[in-house]
Short mmCIF file of C-alpha atoms in Angstrom, two decimals:
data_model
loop_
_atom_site.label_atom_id
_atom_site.label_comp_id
_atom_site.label_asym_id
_atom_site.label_seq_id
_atom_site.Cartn_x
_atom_site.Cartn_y
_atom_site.Cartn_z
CA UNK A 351 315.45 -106.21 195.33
CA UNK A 352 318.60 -104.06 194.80
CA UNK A 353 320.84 -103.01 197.15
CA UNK A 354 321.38 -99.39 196.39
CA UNK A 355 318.48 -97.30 197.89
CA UNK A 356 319.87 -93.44 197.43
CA UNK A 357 318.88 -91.58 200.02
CA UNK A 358 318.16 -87.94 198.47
CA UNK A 359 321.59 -85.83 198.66
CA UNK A 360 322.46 -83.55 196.16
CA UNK A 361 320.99 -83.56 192.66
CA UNK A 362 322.08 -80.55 190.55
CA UNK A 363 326.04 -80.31 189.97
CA UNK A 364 326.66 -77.22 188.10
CA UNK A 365 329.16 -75.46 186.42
CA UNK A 366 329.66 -71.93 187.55
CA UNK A 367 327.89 -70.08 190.50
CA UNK A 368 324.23 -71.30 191.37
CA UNK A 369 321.83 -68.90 191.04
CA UNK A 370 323.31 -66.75 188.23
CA UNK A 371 322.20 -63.81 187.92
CA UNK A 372 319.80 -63.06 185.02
CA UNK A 373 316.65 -61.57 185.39
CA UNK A 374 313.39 -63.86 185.11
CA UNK A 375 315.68 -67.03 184.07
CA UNK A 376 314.01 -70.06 184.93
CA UNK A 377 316.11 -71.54 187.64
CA UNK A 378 316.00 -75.33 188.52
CA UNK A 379 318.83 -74.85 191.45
CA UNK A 380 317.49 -76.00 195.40
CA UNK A 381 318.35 -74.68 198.10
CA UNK A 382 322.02 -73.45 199.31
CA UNK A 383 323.64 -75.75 201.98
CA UNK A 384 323.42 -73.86 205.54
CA UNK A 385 324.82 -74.44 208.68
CA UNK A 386 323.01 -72.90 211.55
CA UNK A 387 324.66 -72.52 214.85
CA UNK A 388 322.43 -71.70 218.04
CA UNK A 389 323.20 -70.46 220.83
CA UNK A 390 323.98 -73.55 222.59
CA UNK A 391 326.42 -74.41 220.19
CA UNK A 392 328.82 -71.13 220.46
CA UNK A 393 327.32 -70.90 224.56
CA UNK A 394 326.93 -67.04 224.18
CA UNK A 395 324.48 -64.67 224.09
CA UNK A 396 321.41 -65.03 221.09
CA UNK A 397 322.15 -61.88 219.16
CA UNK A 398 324.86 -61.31 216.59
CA UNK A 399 325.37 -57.89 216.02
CA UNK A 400 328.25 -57.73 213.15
CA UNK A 401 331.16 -60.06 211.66
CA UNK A 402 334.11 -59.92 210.80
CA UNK A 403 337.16 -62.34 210.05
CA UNK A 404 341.44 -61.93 210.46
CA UNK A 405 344.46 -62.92 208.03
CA UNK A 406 344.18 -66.16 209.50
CA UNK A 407 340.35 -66.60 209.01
CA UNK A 408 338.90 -67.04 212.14
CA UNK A 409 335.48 -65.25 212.41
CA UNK A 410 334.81 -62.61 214.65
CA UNK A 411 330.83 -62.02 216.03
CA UNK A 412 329.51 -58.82 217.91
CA UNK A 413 327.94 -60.45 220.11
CA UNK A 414 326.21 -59.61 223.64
CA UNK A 415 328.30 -61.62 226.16
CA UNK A 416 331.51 -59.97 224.30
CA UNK A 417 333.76 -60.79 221.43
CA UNK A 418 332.66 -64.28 219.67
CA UNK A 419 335.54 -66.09 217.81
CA UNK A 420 335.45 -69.44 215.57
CA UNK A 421 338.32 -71.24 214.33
CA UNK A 422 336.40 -73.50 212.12
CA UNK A 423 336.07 -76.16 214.93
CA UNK A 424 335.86 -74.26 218.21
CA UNK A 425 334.59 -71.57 219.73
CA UNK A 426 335.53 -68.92 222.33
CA UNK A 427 334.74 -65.77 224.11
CA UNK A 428 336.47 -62.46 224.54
CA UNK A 429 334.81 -60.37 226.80
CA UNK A 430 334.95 -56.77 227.56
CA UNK A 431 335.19 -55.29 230.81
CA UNK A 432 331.64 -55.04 233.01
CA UNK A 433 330.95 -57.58 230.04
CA UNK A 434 330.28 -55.11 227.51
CA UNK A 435 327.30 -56.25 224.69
CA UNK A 436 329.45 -55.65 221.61
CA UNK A 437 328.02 -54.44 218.50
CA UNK A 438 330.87 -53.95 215.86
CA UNK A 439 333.64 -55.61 214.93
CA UNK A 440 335.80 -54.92 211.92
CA UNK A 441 339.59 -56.33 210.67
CA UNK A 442 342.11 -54.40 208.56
CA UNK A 443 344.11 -55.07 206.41
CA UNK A 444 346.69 -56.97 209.00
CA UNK A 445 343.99 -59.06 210.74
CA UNK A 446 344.00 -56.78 213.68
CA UNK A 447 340.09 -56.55 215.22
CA UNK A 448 338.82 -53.85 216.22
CA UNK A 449 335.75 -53.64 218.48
CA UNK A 450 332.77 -51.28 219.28
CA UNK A 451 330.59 -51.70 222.60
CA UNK A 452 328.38 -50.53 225.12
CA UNK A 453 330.69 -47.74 226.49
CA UNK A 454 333.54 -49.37 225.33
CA UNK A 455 335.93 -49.62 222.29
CA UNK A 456 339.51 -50.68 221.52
CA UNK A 457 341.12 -53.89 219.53
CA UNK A 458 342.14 -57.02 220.13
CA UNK A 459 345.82 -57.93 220.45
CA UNK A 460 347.64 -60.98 221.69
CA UNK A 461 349.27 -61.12 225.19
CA UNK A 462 352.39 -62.73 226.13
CA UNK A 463 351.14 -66.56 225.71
CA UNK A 464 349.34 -65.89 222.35
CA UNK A 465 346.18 -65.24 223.18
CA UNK A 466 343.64 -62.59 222.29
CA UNK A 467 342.65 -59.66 224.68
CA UNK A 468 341.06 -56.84 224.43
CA UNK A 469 342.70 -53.20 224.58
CA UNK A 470 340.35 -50.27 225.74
CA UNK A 471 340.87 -47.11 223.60
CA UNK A 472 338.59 -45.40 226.50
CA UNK A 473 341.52 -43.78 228.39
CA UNK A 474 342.40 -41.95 224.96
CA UNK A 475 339.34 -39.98 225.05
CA UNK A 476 338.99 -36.70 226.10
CA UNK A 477 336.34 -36.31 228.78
CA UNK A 478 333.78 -34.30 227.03
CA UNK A 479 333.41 -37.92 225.02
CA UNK A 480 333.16 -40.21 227.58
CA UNK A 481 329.27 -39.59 226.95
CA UNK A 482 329.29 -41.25 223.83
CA UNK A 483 327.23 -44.42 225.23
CA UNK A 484 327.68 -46.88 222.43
CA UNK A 485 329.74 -47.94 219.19
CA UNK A 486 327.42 -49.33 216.57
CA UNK A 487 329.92 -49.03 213.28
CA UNK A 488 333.31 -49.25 212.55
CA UNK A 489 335.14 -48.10 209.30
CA UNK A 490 338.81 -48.82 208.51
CA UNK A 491 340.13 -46.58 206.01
CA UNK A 492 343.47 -45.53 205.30
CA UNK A 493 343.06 -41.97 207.42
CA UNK A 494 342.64 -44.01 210.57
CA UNK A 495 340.06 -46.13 212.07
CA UNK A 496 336.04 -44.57 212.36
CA UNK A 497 334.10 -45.48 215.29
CA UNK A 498 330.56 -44.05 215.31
CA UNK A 499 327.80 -43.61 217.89
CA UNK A 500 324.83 -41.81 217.86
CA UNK A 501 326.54 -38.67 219.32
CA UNK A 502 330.12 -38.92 218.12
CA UNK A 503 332.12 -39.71 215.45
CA UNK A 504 335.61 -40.45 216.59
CA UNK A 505 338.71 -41.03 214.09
CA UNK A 506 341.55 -42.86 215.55
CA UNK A 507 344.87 -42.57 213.36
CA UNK A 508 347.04 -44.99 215.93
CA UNK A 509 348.00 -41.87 218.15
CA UNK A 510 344.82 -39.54 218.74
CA UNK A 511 341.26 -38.98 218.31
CA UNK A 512 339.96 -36.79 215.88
CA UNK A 513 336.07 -36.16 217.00
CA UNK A 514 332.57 -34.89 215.15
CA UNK A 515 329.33 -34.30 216.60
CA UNK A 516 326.65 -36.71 215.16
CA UNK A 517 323.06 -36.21 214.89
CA UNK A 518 321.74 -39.51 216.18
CA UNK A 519 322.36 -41.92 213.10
CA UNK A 520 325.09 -44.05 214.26
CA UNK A 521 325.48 -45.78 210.76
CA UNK A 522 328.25 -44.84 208.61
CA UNK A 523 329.37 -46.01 205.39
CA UNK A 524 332.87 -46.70 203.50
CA UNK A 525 332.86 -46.74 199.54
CA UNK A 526 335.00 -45.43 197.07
CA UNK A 527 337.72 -44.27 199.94
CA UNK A 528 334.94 -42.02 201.37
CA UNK A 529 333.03 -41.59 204.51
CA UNK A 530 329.19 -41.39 203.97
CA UNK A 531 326.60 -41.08 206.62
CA UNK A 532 323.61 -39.36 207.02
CA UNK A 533 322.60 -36.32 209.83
CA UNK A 534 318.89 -36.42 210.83
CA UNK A 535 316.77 -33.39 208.88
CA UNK A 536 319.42 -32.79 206.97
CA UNK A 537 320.05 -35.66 204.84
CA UNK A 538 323.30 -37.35 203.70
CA UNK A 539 326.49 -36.03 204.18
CA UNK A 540 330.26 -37.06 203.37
CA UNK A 541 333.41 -36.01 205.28
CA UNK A 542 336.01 -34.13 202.94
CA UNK A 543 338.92 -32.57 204.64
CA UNK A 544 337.40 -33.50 207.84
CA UNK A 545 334.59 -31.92 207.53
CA UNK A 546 331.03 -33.05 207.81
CA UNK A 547 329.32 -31.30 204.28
CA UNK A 548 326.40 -32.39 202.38
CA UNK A 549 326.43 -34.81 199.93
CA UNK A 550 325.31 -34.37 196.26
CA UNK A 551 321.49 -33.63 196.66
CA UNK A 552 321.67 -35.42 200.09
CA UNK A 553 319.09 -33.76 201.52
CA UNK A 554 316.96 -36.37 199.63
CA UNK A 555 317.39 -38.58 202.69
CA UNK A 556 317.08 -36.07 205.33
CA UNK A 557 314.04 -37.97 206.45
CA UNK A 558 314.83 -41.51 205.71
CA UNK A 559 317.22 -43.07 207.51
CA UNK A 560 319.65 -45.29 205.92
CA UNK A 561 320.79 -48.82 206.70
CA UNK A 562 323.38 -49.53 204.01
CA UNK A 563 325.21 -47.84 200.80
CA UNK A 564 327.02 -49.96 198.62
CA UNK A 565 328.95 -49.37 195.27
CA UNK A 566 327.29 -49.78 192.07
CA UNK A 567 327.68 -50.04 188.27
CA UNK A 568 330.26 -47.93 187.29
CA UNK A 569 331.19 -45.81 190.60
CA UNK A 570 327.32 -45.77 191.24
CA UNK A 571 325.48 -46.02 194.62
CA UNK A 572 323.02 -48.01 195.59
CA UNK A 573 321.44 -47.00 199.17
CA UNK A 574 319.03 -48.72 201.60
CA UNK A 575 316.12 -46.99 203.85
CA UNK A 576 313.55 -49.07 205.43
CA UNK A 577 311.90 -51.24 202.66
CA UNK A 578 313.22 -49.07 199.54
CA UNK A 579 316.40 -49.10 197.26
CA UNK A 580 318.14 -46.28 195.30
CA UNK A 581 320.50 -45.73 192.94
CA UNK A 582 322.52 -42.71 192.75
CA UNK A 583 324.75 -41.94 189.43
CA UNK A 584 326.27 -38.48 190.35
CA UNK A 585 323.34 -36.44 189.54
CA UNK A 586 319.83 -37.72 190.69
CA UNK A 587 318.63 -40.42 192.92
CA UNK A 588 315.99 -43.03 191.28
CA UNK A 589 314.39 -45.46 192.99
CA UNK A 590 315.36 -48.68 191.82
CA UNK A 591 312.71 -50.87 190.96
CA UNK A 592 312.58 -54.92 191.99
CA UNK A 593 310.00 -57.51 191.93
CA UNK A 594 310.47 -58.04 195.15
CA UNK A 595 307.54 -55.98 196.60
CA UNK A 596 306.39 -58.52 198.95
CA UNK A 597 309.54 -59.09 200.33
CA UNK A 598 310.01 -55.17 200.60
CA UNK A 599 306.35 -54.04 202.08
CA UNK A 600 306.18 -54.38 205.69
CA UNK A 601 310.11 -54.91 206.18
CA UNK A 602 312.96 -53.23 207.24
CA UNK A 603 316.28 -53.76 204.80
CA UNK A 604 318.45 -53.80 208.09
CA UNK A 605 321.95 -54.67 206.25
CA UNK A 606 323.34 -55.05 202.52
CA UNK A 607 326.24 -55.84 201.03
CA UNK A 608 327.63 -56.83 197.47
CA UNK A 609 328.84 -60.30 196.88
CA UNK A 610 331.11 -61.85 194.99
CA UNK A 611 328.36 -62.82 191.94
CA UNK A 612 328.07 -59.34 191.29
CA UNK A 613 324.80 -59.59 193.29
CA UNK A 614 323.80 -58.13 196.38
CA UNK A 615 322.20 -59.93 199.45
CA UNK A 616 320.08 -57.52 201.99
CA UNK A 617 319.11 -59.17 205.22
CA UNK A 618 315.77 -57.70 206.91
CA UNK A 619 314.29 -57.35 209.95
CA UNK A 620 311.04 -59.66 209.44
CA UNK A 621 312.20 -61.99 206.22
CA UNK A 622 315.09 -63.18 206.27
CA UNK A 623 317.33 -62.47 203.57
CA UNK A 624 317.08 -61.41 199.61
CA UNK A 625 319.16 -61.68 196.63
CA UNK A 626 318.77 -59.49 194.00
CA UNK A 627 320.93 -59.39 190.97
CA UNK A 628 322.20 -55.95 189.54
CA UNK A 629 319.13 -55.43 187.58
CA UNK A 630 316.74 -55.58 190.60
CA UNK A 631 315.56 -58.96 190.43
CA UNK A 632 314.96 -61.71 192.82
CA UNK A 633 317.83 -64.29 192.73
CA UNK A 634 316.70 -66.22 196.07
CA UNK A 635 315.28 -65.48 199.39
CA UNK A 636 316.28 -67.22 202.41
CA UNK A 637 314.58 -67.69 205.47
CA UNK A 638 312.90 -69.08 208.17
CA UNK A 639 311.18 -71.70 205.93
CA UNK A 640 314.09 -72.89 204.39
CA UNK A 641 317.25 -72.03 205.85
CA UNK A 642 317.73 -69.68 208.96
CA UNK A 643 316.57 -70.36 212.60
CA UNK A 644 314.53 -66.66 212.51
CA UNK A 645 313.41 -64.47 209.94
CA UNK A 646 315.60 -60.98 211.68
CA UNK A 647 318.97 -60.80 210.42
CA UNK A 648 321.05 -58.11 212.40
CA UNK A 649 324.38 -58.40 209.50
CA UNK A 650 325.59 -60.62 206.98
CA UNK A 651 329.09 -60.71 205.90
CA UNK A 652 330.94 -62.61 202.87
CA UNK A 653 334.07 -63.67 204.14
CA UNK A 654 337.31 -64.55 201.65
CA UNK A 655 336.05 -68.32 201.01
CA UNK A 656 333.30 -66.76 199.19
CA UNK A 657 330.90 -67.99 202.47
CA UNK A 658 327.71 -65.60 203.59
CA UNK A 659 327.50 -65.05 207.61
CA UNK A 660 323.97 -63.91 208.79
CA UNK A 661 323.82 -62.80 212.20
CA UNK A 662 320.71 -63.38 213.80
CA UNK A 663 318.48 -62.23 216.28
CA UNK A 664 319.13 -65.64 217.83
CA UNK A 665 322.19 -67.61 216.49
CA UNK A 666 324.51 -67.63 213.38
CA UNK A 667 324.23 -69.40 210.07
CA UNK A 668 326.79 -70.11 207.55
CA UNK A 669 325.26 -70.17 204.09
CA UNK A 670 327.32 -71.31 200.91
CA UNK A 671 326.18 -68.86 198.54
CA UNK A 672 326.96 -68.60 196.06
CA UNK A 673 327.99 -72.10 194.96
CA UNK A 674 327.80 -74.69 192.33
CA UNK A 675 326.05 -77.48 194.67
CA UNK A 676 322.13 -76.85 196.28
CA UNK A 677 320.55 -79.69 197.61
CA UNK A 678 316.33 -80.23 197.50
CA UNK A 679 314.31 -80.86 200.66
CA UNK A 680 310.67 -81.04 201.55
CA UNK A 681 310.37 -77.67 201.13
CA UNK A 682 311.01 -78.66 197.06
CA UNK A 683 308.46 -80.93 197.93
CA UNK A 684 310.98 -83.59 197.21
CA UNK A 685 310.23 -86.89 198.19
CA UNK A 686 312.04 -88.82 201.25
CA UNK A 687 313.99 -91.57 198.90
CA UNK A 688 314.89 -91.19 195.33
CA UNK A 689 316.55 -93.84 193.58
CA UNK A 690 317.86 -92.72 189.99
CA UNK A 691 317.74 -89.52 188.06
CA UNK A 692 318.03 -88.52 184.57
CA UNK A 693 317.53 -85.46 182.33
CA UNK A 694 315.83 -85.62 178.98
CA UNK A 695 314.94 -83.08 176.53
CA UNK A 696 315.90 -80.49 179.16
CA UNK A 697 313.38 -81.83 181.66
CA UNK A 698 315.14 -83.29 184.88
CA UNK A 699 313.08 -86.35 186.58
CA UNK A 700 313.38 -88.21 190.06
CA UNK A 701 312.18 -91.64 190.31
CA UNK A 702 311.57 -93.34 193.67
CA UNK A 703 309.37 -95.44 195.61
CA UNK A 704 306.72 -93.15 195.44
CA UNK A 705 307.23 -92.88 191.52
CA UNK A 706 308.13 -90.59 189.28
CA UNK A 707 308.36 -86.77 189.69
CA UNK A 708 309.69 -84.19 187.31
CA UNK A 709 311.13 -80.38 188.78
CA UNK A 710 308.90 -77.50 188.02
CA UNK A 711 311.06 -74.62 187.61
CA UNK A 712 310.62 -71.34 188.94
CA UNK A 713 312.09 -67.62 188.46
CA UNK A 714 312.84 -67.55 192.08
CA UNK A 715 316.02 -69.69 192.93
CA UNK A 716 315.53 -72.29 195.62
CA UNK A 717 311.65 -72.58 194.66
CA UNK A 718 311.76 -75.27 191.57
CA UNK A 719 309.30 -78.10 193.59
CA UNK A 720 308.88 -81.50 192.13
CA UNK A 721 305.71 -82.43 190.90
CA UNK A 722 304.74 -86.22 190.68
CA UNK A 723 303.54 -87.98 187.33
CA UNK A 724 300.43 -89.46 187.74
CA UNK A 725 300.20 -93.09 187.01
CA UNK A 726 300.29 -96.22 188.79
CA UNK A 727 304.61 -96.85 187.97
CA UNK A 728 305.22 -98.06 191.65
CA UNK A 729 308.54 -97.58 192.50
CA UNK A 730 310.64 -96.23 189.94
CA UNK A 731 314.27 -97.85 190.25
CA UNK A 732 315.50 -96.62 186.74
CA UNK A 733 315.34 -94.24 184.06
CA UNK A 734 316.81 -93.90 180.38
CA UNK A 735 317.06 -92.19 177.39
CA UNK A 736 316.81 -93.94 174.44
CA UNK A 737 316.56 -93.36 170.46
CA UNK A 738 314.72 -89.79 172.07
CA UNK A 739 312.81 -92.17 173.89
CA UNK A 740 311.98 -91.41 177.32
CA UNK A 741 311.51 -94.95 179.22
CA UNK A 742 311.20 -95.56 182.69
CA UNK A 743 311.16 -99.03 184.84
CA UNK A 744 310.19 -100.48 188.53
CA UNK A 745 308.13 -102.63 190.36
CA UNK A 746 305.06 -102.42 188.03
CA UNK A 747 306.98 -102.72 184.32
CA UNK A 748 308.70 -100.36 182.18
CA UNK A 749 307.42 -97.84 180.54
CA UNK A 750 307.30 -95.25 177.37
CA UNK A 751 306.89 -91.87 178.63
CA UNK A 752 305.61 -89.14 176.04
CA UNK A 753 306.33 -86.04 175.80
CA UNK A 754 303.24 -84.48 177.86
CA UNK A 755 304.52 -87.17 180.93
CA UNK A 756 301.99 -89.63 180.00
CA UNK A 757 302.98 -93.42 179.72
CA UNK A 758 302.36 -96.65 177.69
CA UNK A 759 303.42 -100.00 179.05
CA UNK A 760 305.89 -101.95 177.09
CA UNK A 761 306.77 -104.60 179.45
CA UNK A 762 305.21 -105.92 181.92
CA UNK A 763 308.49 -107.14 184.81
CA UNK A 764 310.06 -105.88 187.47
CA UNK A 765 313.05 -103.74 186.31
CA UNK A 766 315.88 -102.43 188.27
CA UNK A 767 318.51 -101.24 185.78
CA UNK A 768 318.82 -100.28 181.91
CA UNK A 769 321.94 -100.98 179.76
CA UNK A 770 322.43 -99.77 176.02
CA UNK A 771 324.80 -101.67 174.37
CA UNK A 772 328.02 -99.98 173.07
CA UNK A 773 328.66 -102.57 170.28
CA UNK A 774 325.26 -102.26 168.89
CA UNK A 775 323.12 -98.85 169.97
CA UNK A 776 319.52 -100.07 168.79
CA UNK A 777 319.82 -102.45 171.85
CA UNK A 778 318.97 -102.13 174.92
CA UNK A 779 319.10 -104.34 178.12
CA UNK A 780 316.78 -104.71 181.49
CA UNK A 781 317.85 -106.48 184.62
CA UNK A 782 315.28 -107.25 186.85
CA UNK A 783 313.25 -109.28 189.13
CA UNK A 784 313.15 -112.20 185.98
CA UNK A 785 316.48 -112.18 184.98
CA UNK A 786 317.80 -110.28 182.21
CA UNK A 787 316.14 -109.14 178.53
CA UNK A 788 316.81 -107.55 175.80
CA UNK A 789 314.81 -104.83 173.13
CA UNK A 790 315.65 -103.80 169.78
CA UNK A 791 314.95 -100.71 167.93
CA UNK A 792 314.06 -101.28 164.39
CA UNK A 793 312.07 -99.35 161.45
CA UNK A 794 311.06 -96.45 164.26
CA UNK A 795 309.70 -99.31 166.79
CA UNK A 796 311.29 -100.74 170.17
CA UNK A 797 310.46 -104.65 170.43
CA UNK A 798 311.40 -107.42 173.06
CA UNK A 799 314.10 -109.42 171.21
CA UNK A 800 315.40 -112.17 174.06
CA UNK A 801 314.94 -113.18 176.76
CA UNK A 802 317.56 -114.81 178.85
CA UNK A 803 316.62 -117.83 180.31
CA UNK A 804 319.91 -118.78 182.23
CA UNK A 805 319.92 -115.79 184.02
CA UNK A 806 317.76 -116.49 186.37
CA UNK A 807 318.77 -114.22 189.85
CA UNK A 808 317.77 -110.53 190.35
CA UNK A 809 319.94 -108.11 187.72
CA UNK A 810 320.53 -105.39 189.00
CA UNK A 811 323.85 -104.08 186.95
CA UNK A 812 325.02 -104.90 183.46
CA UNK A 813 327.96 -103.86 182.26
CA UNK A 814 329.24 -104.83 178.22
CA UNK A 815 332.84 -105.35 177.76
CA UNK A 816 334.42 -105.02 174.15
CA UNK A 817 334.39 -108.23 172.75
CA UNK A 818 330.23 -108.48 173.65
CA UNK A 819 330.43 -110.05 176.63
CA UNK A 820 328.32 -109.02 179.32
CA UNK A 821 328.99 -108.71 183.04
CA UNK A 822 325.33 -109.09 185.68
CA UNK A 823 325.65 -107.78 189.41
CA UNK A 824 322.95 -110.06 190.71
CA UNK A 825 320.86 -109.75 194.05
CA UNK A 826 321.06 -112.95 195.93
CA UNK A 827 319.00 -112.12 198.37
CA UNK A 828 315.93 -111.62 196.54
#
């Protein structure tokens, strides 16, 4: 038999990003590669509360033991004093982290032997603030740097504090150079001249509470609240319709953020996360199934290699979206080995020991399955296309495949490989268990034309060189 088993890796090598975003295109892509790291791995607490990375690109994690920081090969701890449970982190422009925590927040800096530390902004409070019980967000602007709890807002410009009362949200918002957040019964408001006023027709959300705002078309908003979406285009709010609704019911949209694609990725409370392109429509979702180790997903963050961070109720993943390689597992319903693949007439088929399977595409990304052929092929070691034929070869002979996937026998040996000739394209050559043969295609028909009765080892390569001859890689251990 041939040497070469494949064992399935990737399969679909595109050009541009996977998953583009169209709405309702038939997509044939598999599954983003994902690194998940537990617990364990980074030997810290399980939740991830926010990310962030520095100039030099090491990650940064809110996480519940302290600061979590990865270098791309190691990991480390910074922790805060009466070890804190962080839950923002946030670079500017320089690298420098900054750092929000259970009664706690400040930056990082490096000490005298290089390494990282953390400095308490604490003492710079007034005491009337020392109340303010927890940082959950942190905006860098270039007024200063926002910390925000549930009863405070505090604006640090390097030197002092600058302080409003909040209403209980502790989510606030940077886009377009503004501060956004929203004030409980009163709905969503925007500082100007540091002042706290209501936003254009916020009081639309002065019951909803809002978990992310993110720009949109053409200095446009698109907001977040539970397990709805808005858009906002300077006059009115609309909701902005998906086909997601099963995804949405039941959920809570707990982070969003735009990516790269020009598509936006919204990780939720119960399923994992969502991709949606710009027109509302479902580009892939990612969880528990497929890709994360839990369905809640606390942030997500794209960092300047183009990468998506999900932090997780329990652990980390790393997910390379969006990218030009996906890769097809079970959950594809791909089978275990697959030795050859081939595209014809648009239709891309797998052929393996357990036969012959073509991918059933879908209009959600990372959902194409393969769907086996029925007939009795055996294993399937080789497929070709040729004169619009579709033929296929293995262990039970090689085959003519029609259009509607079913077959006619047209030889009846064991085939491993097919060759077309260069010098002369109306023939075709088939190593196999009997040696090596040779068809013909003539007046509209395919016939045997000779057989090879010196050769008389396993074939499994041919290769034709110039001048006609032809080179065999044989299996001698047949």
């Amino acid at each position: 038999m041939p040497h070469a088993i494949k064992e399935l890796l990737i399969i679909l090598i595109l050009s541009g990003a996977v998953f583009p975003a169209q709405a309702q295109q038939p997509f044939e892509e598999g599954l983003p590669f994902v690194t998940n790291y537990s617990p364990e791995v980074y030997n810290a607490f399980d939740q991830n509360w926010d990310a962030t990375q520095d100039a030099s690109g090491r990650m940064y994690f809110a996480n519940g033991d302290g600061v979590l920081v990865y270098d791309g090969v190691r990991w480390s701890l910074i922790p805060l004093p009466n070890k804190a449970t962080v839950f923002a982190v946030s670079a500017d422009q320089n690298g420098k982290i900054y750092v929000g925590a259970l009664g706690e927040f400040g930056f990082l800096e490096s000490n005298d032997i290089g390494q990282l530390v953390y400095s308490s902004l604490v003492p710079e409070l007034s005491e009337e603030f020392l109340d303010f019980s927890e940082i959950r967000t942190i905006c860098i602007t270039g007024q200063g740097i926002y910390f925000s709890s549930k009863k405070y807002l505090f604006r640090w410009d390097g030197e002092q504090f600058k302080t409003w009362e909040n209403s209980g949200d502790s989510n606030i918002f940077s886009v377009y150079n503004t501060i956004l957040t929203r004030s409980r019964g009163v709905g969503l408001m925007v500082l100007e001249n540091d002042s706290l006023q209501l936003f254009t027709h916020g009081e639309f959300f002065a019951e909803h509470k809002i978990y992310a705002i993110i720009p949109y078309r053409d200095n446009n908003l698109l907001i977040a609240t539970g397990n709805k979406l808005f858009t906002f285009d300077g006059t009115e709010y609309k909701e902005f319709k998906t086909n997601a609704e099963d995804f949405l019911s039941d959920n809570i949209l707990y982070k969003g953020i735009a990516l790269s694609d020009q598509s936006f990725a919204f990780g939720s409370l119960n399923k994992g996360i969502i991709i949606l392109d710009d027109l509302g429509q479902k580009i892939a979702i990612l969880d528990e199934s497929n890709a994360l180790r839990n369905n809640g997903v606390l942030d997500l963050y794209q960092d300047e290699a183009g990468l998506l961070w999900a932090s997780l109720y329990s652990g980390i993943v790393k997910i390379e979206y969006p990218s030009p390689f996906t890769y097809f597992n079970e959950f594809n319903n791909t089978p275990e080995m697959v030795f050859t693949f081939h595209r014809h007439n648009g239709k891309f088929l797998i052929g393996g020991p357990d036969g012959l399977f073509y991918l059933h595409t879908s209009t959600n990304a990372g959902k194409a399955q393969f769907e086996r052929v029925t007939g009795n092929y055996g294993a399937i070691w080789d497929i070709v296309s040729f004169k619009d034929e579709l033929l296929i070869g293995g262990t039970n002979g090689v085959f003519k495949v029609d259009k509607d996937l079913t077959a006619e026998k047209i030889a009846d040996f064991t085939l491993s490989t097919f060759y077309q000739s260069e010098i002369d394209l109306n023939r075709l050559y088939m190593g196999g268990e009997s040696g090596l043969t040779s068809m013909y295609y003539k007046n509209g028909a395919l016939t045997l034309e000779h057989k090879f009765n010196d050769v008389h080892s396993f074939v499994d390569k041919v290769l034709e060189m110039k001048n006609g001859d032809l080179w065999l890689g044989l299996d001698r251990n047949e």
